[in-house]
Protein backbone atom coordinates (compact mmCIF):
# COMPACT_ATOMS: atom_id res chain seq x y z
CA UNK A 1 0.00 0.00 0.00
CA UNK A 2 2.87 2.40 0.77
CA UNK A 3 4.59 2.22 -2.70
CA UNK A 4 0.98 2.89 -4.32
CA UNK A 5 0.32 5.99 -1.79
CA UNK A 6 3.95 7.24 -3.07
CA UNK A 7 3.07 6.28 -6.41
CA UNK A 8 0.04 8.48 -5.76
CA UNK A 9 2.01 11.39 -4.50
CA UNK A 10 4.78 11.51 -7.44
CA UNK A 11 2.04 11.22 -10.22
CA UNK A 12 0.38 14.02 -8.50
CA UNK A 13 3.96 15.97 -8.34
CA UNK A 14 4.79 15.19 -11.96
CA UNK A 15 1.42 17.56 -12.94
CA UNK A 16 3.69 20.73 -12.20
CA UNK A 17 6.62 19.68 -14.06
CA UNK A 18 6.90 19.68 -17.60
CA UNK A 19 7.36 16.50 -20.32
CA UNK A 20 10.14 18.03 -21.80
CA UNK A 21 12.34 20.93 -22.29
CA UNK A 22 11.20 23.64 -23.66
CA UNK A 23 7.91 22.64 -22.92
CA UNK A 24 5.71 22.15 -25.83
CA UNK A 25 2.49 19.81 -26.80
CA UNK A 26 2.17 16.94 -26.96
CA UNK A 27 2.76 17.00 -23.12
CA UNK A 28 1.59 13.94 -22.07
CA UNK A 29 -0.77 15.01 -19.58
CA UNK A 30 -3.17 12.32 -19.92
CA UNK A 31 -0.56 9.75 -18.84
CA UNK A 32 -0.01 11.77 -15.65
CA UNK A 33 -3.71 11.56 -14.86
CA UNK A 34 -4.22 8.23 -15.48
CA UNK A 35 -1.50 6.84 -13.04
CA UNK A 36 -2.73 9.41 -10.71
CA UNK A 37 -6.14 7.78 -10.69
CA UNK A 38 -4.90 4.24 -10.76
CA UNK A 39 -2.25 4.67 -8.26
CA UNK A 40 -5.14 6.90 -5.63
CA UNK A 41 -7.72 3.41 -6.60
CA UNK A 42 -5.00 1.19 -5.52
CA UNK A 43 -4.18 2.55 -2.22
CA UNK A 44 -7.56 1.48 -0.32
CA UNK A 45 -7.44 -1.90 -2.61
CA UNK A 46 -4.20 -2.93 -1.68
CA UNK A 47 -4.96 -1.64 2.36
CA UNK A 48 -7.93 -4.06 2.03
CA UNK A 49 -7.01 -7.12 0.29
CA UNK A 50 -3.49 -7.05 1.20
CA UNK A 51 -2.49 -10.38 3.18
CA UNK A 52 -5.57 -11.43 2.43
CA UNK A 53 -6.46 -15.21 -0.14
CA UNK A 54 -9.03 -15.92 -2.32
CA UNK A 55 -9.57 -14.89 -6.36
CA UNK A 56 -10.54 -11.76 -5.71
CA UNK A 57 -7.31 -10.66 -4.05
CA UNK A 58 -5.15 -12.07 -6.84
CA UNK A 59 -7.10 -10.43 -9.34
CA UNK A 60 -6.32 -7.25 -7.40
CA UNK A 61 -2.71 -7.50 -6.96
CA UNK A 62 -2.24 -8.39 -10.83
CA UNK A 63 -4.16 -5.71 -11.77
CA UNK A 64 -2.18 -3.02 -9.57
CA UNK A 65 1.26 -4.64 -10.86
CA UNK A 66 0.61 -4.78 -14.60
CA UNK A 67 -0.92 -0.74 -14.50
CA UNK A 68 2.47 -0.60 -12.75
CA UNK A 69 4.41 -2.40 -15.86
CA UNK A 70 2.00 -0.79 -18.15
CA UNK A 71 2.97 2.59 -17.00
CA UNK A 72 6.92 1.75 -17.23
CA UNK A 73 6.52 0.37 -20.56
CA UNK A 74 4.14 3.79 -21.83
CA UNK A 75 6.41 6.56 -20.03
CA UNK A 76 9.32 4.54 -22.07
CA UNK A 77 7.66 4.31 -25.56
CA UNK A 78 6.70 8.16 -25.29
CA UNK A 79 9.59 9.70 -23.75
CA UNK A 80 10.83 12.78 -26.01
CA UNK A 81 13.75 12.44 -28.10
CA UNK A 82 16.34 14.54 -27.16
CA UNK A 83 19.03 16.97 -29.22
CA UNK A 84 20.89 19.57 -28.11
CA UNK A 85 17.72 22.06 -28.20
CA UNK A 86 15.17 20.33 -26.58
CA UNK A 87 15.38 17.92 -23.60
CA UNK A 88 13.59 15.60 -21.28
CA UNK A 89 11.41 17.08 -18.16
CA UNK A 90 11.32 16.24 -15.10
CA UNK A 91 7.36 14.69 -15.62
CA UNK A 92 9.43 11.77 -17.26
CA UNK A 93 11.36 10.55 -14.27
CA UNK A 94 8.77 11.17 -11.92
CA UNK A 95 5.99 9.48 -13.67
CA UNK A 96 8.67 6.39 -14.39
CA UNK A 97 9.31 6.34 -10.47
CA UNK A 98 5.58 6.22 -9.76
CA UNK A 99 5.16 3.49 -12.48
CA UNK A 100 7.80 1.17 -10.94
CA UNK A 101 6.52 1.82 -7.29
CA UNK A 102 2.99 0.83 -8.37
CA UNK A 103 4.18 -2.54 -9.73
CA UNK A 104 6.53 -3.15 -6.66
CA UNK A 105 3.22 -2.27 -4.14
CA UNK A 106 1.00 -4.86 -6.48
CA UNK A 107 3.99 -7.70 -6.29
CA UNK A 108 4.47 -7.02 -2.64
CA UNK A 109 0.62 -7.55 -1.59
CA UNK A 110 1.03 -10.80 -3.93
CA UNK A 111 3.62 -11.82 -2.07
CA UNK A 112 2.39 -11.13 1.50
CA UNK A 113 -1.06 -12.69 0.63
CA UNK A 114 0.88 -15.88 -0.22
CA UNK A 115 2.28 -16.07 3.92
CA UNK A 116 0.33 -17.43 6.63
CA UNK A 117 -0.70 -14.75 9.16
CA UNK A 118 1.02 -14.64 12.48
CA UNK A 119 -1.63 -15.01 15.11
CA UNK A 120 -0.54 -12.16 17.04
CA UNK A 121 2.79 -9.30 16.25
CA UNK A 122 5.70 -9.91 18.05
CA UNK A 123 8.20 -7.10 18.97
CA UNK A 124 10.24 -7.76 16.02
CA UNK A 125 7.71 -7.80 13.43
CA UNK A 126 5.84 -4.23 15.05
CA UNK A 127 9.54 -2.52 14.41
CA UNK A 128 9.58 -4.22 10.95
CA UNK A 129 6.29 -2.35 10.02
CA UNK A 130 7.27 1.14 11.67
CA UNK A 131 10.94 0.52 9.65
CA UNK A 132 9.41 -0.15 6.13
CA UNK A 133 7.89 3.24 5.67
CA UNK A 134 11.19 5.12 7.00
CA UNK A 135 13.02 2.95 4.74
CA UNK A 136 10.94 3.93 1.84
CA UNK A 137 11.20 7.87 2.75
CA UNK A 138 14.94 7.42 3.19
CA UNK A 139 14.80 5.78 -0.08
CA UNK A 140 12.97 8.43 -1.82
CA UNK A 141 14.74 11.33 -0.13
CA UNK A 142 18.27 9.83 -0.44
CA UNK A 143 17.81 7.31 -3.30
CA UNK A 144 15.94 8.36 -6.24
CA UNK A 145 15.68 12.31 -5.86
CA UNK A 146 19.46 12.32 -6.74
CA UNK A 147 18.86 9.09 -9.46
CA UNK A 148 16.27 11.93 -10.83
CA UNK A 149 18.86 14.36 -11.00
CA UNK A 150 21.60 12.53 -12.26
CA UNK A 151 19.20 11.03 -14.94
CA UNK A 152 17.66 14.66 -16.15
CA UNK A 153 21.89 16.35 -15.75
CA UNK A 154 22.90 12.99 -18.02
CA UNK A 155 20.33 12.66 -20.75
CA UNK A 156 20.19 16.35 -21.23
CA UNK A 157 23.81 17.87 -21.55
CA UNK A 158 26.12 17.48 -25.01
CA UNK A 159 29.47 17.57 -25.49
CA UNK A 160 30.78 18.12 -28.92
CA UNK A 161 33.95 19.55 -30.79
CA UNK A 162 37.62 18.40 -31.79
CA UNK A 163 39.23 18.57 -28.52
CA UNK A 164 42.41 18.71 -30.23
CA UNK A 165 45.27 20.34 -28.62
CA UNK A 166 45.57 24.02 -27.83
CA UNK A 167 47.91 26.39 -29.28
CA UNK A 168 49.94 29.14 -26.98
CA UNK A 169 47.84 32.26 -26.70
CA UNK A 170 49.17 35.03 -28.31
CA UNK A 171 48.86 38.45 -28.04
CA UNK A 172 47.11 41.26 -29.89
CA UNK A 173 49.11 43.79 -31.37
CA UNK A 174 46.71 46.09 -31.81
CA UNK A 175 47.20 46.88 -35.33
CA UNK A 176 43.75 47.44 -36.53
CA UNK A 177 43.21 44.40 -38.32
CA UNK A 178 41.50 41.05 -37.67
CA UNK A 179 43.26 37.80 -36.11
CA UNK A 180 39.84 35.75 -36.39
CA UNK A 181 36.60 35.46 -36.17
CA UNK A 182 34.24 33.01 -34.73
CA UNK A 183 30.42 32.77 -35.58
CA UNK A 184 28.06 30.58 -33.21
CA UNK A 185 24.95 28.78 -34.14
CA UNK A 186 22.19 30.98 -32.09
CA UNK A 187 24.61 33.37 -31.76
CA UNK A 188 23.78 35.84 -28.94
CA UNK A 189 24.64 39.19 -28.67
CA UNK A 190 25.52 39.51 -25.08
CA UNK A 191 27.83 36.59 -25.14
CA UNK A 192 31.06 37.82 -25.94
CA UNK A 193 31.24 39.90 -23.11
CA UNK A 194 31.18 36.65 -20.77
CA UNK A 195 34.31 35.70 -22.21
CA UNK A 196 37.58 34.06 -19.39
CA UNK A 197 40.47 33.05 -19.94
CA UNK A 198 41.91 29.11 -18.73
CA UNK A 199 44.64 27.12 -19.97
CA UNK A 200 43.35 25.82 -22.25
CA UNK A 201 41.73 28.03 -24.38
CA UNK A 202 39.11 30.96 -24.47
CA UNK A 203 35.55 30.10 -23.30
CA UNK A 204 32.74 31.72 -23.38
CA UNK A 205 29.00 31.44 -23.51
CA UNK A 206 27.80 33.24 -26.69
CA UNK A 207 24.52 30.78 -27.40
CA UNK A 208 21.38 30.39 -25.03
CA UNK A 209 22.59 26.91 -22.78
CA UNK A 210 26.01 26.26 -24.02
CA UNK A 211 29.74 27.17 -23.05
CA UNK A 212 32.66 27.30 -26.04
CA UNK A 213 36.27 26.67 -25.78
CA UNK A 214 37.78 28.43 -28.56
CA UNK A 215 41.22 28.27 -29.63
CA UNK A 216 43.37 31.50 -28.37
CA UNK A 217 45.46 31.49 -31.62
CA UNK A 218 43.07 30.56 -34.30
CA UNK A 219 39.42 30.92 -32.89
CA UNK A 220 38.58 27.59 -33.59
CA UNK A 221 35.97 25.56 -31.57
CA UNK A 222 37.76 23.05 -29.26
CA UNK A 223 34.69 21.87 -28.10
CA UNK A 224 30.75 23.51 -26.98
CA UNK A 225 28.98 21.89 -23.76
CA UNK A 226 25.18 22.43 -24.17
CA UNK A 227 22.35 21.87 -22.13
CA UNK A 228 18.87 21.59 -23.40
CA UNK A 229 17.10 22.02 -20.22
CA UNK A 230 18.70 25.64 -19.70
CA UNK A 231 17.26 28.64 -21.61
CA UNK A 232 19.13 30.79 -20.78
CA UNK A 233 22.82 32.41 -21.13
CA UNK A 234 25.24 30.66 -18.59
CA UNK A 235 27.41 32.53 -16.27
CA UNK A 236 30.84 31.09 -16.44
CA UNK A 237 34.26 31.32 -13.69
CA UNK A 238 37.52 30.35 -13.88
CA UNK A 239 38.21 28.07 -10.97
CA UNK A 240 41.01 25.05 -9.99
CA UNK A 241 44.32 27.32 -11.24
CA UNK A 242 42.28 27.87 -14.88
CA UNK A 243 42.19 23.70 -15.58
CA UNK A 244 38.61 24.03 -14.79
CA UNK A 245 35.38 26.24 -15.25
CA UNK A 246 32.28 26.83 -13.22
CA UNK A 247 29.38 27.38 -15.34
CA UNK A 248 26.08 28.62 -13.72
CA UNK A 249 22.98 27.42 -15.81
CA UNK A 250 19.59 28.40 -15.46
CA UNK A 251 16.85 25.90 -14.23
CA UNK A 252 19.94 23.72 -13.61
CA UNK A 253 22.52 25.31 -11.10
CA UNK A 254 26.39 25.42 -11.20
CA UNK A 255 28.21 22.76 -13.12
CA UNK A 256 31.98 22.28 -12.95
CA UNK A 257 33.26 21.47 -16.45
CA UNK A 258 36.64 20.11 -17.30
CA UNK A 259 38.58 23.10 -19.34
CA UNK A 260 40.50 20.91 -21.58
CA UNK A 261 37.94 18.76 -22.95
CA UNK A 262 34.03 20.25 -21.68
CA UNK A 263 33.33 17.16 -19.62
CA UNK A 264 31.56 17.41 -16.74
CA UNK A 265 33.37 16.79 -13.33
CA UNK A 266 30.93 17.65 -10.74
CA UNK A 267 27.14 18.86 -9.88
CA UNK A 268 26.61 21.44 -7.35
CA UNK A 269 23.83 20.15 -4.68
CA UNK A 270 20.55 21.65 -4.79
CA UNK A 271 20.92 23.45 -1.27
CA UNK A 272 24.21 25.21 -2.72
CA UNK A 273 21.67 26.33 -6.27
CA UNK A 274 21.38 30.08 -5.29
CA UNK A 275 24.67 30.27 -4.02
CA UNK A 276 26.80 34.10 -4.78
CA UNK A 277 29.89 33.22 -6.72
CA UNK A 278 32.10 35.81 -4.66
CA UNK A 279 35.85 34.35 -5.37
CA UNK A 280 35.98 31.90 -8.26
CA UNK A 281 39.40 30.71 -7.55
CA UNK A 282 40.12 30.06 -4.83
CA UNK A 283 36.01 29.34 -3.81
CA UNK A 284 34.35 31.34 -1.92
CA UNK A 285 30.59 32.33 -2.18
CA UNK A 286 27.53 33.95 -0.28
CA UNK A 287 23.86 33.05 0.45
CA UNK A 288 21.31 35.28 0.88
CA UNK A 289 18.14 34.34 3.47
CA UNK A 290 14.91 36.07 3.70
CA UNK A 291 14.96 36.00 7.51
CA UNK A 292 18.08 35.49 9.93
CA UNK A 293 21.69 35.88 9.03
CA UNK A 294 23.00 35.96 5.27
CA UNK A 295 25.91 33.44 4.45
CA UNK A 296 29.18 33.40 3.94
CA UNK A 297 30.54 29.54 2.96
CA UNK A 298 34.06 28.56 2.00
CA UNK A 299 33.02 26.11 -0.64
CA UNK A 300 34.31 23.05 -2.48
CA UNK A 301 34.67 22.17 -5.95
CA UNK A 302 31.59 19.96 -5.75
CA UNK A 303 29.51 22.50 -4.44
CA UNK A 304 29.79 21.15 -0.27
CA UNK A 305 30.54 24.09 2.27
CA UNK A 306 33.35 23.29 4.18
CA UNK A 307 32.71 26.03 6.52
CA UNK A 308 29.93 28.70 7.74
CA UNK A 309 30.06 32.50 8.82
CA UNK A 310 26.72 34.09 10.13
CA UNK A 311 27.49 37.84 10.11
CA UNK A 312 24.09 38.73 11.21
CA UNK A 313 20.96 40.43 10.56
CA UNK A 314 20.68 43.16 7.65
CA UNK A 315 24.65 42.66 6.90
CA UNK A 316 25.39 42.48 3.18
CA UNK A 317 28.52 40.68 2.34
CA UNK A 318 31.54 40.80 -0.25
CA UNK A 319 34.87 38.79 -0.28
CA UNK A 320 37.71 38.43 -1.99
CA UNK A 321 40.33 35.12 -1.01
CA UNK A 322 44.32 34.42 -1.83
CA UNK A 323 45.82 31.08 -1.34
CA UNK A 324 45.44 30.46 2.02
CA UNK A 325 42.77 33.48 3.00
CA UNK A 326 39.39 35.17 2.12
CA UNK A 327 39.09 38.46 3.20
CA UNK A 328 35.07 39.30 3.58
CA UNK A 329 33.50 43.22 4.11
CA UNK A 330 30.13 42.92 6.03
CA UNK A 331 28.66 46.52 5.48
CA UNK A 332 25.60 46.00 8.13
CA UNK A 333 22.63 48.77 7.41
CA UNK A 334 19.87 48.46 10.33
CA UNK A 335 22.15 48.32 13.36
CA UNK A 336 24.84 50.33 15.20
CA UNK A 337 27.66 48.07 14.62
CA UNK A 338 30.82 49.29 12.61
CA UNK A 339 31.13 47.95 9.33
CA UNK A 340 33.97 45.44 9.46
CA UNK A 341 36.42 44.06 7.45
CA UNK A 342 37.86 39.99 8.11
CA UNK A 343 40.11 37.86 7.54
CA UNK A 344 39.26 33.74 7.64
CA UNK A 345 41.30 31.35 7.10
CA UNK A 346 40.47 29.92 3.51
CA UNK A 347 40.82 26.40 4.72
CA UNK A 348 39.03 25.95 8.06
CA UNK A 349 36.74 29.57 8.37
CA UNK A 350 38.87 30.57 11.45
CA UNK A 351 38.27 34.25 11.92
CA UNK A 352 42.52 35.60 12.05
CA UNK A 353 41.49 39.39 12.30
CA UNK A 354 39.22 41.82 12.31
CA UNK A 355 39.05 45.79 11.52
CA UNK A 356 36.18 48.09 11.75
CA UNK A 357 36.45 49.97 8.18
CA UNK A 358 35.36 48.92 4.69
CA UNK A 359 36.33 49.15 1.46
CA UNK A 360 34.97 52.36 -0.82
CA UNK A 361 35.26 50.46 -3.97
CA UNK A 362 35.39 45.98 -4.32
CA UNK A 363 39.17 45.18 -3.58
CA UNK A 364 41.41 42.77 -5.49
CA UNK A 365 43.40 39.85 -4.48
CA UNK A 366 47.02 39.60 -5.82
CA UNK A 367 49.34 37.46 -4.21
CA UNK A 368 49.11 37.47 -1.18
CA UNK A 369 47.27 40.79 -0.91
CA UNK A 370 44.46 42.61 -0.77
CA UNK A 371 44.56 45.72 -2.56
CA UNK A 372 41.79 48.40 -2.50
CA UNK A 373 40.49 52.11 -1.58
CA UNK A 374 40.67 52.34 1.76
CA UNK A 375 39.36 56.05 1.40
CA UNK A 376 38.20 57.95 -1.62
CA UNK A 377 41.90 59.42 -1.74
CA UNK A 378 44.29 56.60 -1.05
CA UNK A 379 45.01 52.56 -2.39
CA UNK A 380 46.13 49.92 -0.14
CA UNK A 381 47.67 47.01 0.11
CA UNK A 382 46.74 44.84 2.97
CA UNK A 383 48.47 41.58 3.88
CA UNK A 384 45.72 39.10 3.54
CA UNK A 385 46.92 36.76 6.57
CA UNK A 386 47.54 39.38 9.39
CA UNK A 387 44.99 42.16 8.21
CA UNK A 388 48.35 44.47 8.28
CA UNK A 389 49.05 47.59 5.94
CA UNK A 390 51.69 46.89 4.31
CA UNK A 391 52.12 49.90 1.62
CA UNK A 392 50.23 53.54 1.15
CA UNK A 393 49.56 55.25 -2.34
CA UNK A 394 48.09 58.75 -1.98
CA UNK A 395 45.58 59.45 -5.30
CA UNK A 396 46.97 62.68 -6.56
CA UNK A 397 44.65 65.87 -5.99
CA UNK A 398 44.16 66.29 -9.55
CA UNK A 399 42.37 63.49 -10.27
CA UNK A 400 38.11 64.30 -9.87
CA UNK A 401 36.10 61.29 -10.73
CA UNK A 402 35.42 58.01 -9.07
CA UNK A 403 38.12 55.77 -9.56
CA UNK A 404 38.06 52.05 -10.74
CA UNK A 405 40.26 49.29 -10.94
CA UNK A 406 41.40 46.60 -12.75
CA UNK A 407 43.43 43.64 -12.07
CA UNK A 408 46.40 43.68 -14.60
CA UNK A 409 48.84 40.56 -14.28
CA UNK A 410 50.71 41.58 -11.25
CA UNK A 411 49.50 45.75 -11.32
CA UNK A 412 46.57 47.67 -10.33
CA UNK A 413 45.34 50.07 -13.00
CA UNK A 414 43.25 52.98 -12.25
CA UNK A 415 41.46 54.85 -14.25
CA UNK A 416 40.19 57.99 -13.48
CA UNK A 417 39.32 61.50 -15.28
CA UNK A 418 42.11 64.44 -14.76
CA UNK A 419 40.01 66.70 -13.70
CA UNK A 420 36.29 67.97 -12.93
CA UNK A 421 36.08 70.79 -15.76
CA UNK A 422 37.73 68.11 -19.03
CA UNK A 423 35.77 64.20 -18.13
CA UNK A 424 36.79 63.64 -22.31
CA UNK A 425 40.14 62.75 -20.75
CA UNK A 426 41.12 59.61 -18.70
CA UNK A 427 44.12 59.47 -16.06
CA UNK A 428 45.90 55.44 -16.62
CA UNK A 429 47.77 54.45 -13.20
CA UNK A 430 49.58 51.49 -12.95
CA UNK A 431 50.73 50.60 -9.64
CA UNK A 432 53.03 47.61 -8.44
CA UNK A 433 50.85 45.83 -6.39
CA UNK A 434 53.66 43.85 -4.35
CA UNK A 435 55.29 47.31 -3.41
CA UNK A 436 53.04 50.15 -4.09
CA UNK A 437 55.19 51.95 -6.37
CA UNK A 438 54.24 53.67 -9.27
CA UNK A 439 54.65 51.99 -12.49
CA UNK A 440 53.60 54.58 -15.04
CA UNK A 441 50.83 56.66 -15.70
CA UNK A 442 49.39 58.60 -18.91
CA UNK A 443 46.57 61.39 -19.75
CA UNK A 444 44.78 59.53 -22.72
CA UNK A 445 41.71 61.28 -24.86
CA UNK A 446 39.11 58.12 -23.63
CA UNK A 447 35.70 59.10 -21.54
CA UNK A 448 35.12 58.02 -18.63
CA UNK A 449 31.81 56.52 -19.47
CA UNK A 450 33.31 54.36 -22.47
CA UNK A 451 33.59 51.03 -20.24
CA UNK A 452 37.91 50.56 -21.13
CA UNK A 453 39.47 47.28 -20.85
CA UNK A 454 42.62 45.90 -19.51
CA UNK A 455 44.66 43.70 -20.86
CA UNK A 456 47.09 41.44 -18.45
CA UNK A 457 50.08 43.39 -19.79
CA UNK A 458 48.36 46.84 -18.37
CA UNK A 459 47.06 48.11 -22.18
CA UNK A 460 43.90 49.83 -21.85
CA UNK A 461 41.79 49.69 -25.03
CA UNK A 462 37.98 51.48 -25.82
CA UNK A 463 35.78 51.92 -28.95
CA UNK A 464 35.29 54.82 -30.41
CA UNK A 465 32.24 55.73 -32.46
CA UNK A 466 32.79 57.67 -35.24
CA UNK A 467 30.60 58.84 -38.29
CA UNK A 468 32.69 57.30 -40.72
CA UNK A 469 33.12 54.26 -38.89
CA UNK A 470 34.92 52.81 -35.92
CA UNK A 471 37.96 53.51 -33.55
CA UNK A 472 40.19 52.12 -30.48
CA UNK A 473 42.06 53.97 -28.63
CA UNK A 474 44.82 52.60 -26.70
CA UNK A 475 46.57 53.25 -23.99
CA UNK A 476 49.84 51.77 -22.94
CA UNK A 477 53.66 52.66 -20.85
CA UNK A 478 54.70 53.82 -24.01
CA UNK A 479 51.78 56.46 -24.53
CA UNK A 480 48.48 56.99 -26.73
CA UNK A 481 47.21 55.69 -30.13
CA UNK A 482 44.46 55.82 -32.10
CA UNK A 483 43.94 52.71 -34.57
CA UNK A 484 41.23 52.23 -37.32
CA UNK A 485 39.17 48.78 -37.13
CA UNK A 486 37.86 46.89 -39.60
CA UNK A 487 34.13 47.47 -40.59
CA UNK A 488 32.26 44.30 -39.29
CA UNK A 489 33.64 45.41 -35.84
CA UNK A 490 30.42 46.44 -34.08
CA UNK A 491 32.27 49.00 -31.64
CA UNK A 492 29.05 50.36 -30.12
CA UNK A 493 28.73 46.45 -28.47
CA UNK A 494 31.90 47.71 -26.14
CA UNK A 495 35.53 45.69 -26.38
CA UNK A 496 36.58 42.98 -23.91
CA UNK A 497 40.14 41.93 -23.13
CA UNK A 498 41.15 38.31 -22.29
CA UNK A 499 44.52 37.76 -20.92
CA UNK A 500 46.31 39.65 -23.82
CA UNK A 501 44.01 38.96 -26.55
CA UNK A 502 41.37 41.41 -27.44
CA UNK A 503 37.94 40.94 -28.30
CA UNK A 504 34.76 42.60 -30.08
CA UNK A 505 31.65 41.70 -31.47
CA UNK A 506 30.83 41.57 -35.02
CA UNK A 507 27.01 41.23 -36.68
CA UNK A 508 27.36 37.47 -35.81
CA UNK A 509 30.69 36.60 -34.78
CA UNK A 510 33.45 36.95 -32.33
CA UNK A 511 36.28 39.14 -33.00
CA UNK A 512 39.63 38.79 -32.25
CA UNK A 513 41.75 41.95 -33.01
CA UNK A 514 45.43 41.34 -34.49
């Protein structure tokens, strides 16, 4: 009786879930209602002729075991087919689960109607019937709920592409012409700008549920991982040193994928779903609550929290981590506690300092420091273990606007305007970050407002748009150029820099500038 009662309650779950991905008709509805009524009919059957003999019992128990086998063999024969742009729901599984429970339930009242009944229950057999049901909810909970998962992650993902070996990235000269370009099936124009760097390769996620690894040197696909139960555009990290990336789909969750050749190495848990990425690499990430304490987790590969830290009530929370140390800023908003800044060890959560301050802009971890604004007027670098100062940099009076930073290989750039009367004009500073020193800086003709990049050898490069075309400007130790580009350059979609290589968009392609 308790398999059909679950049977029951899974064919009445499978209603809400769709037959497959996108959802579209025919959606099998019918099949879900019919093992919904024959599974709800066989509950009070089985609880009465259960145990017992006689013909009508047996007719009973066959019938509840072949609508079971029935069901299996019907949720088989119409499952979708699946291809890279549509999938299997999670009605499939569900109703499958139900079908196999309702033929276990008929075969188990066949079998206990075939034993003699004890004349009275011993101790033994009154803990057998109170285990049986836990067993089955343990079963469920523990058992098939991650078969489901594993099934739906499985039959719906794709892996496709060369694989062949990668060539060393090189880097863009900047020369105004074009190194390659890459079009994309359902090519989408946001995509490019969710382009990382790894080891092996450039990847990005330029089509609605799929990642690319493309070729530094030659833009060539090395392979695409697609999902068709995810509709929309992933978010994608670097993580594990660049060998691997973690890939945030919708309706799905995070998904740790194998840079070299797309596999996938891991499945985040469901509870870790609506997790923050805060630090890609090394891990750290944030969960927000709707009552109590928001989250702070240092956090696995496979998606497990190693640790906790409960901040408290109405405390929003940002971190940054090095090696061995994440470095959090809980800026709380409905109490009179300081904002404070932490340090926790990476491995264990350990709190190993404290400092009531924040940061005025999101710091950067290089090394083994934490580099930031501590004030509007002055950059720091902050030993990540001990929470100590360990250098000073003064912003020089002149400059006016808000300034903004970018990680550049081993060098902060900022970028800020030279004064408050000429905003046409951007101030480059490159700073050491180990020692503080001042690298270079240059007054370049780039607004503030024209979202720059930064390449990792400290280049800054914008788009231009001009009536007669397009331009980028770029800015580097050895002052400021202006180069042409090439007309299927759409320059008004921005410019992105990855590692050294420099990227743009063109009508329906990725760009990659010589």
């Amino acid at each position: 009786m308790l398999g059909a009662l679950f049977a029951f309650g899974l064919a009445l779950a499978s209603l809400e879930e769709s037959w497959r991905v996108p959802d579209f008709p025919p959606d099998q509805l019918w099949l879900a209602i019919v093992l919904l009524v024959v599974a709800l009919a066989a509950v009070p059957l089985l609880f009465r002729f259960s145990r017992r003999k006689g013909r009508t019992a047996r007719i009973v128990d066959g019938a509840v075991t072949a609508a079971g086998a029935l069901g299996v063999i019907a949720v088989l024969f119409l499952a979708p087919d699946t291809n890279p742009a549509v999938g299997i729901g999670l009605r499939v599984p569900l109703l499958l689960t139900a079908s196999v429970l309702l033929a276990v339930a008929g075969v188990a009242s066949m079998v206990a109607s075939r034993l003699e009944p004890a004349p009275s229950l011993n101790l033994g057999q009154l803990l057998a019937r109170i285990a049986v049901p836990v067993v089955l909810v343990l079963a469920m909970i523990f058992g098939v709920a991650p078969l489901w998962r594993s099934f739906a992650l499985t039959t719906n993902e794709y892996v496709s592409g060369t694989r062949g070996p990668v060539t060393p990235s090189t880097r863009s000269a900047l020369t105004g012409e074009v190194a390659w370009s890459s079009t994309s099936k359902g090519y989408n124009s946001d995509g490019f700008r969710k382009a990382v760097g790894t080891a092996y390769g450039i990847a990005t996620s330029r089509t609605i549920g799929s990642v690319e690894m493309l070729d530094p040197t030659t833009g060539e696909l090395r392979w695409r991982y697609s999902r068709s139960d995810s509709d929309g555009l992933p978010d994608i990290w670097v993580t594990g040193d660049g060998s691997q990336l973690l890939v945030s789909f919708d309706d799905v969750g995070f998904l740790v994928l194998d840079a070299d050749t797309g596999e996938r190495k891991a499945a985040w848990p469901g509870g870790a779903r609506d997790n923050d990425v805060l630090s890609a690499d090394p891990l750290v990430t944030g969960g927000s609550v709707s009552k109590g304490s928001d989250k702070l987790y240092g956090t696995d590969t496979d998606g497990n929290h190693r640790w906790t830290v409960e901040p408290g009530r109405c405390t929003s929370i940002t971190a940054v981590a090095t090696a061995d140390t994440a470095v959090a800023s809980f800026n709380r908003s409905c109490n009179k506690e300081p904002d404070e800044l932490t340090g926790l060890d990476l491995k264990s959560g350990k709190k190993l300092w404290s400092h009531a301050e924040d940061w005025k802009a999101d710091p950067l971890a290089i090394g083994s420091l934490i580099v930031g604004l501590q004030s509007a007027r002055e950059l720091v670098g902050v030993e990540a273990r001990t929470g100590e100062v360990k250098w000073r940099w003064p912003l020089p009076a002149a400059l006016a606007c808000e300034t903004k930073l970018h990680r550049s290989g081993a060098q902060i750039v900022l970028l800020n305007c030279p004064s408050n009367t000429d905003k046409t004009q951007t101030t480059v500073t490159v700073i050491n970050a180990g020692t503080g020193e001042l690298a270079w800086q240059r007054t370049a003709p780039i607004d503030t407002s024209a979202k720059p990049a930064v390449t990792e050898d400290g280049r800054v490069v914008a788009f231009v748009e001009l009536p007669s075309g397009c331009r980028l400007d770029v800015v580097e130790e050895s002052g400021y150029r202006a180069v042409p580009v090439p007309k299927e350059v759409r320059c008004n979609q921005g410019v992105e820099a990855v590692g050294n290589v420099v990227l743009a968009r063109g009508k329906d392609s990725l760009i990659a500038l010589e």
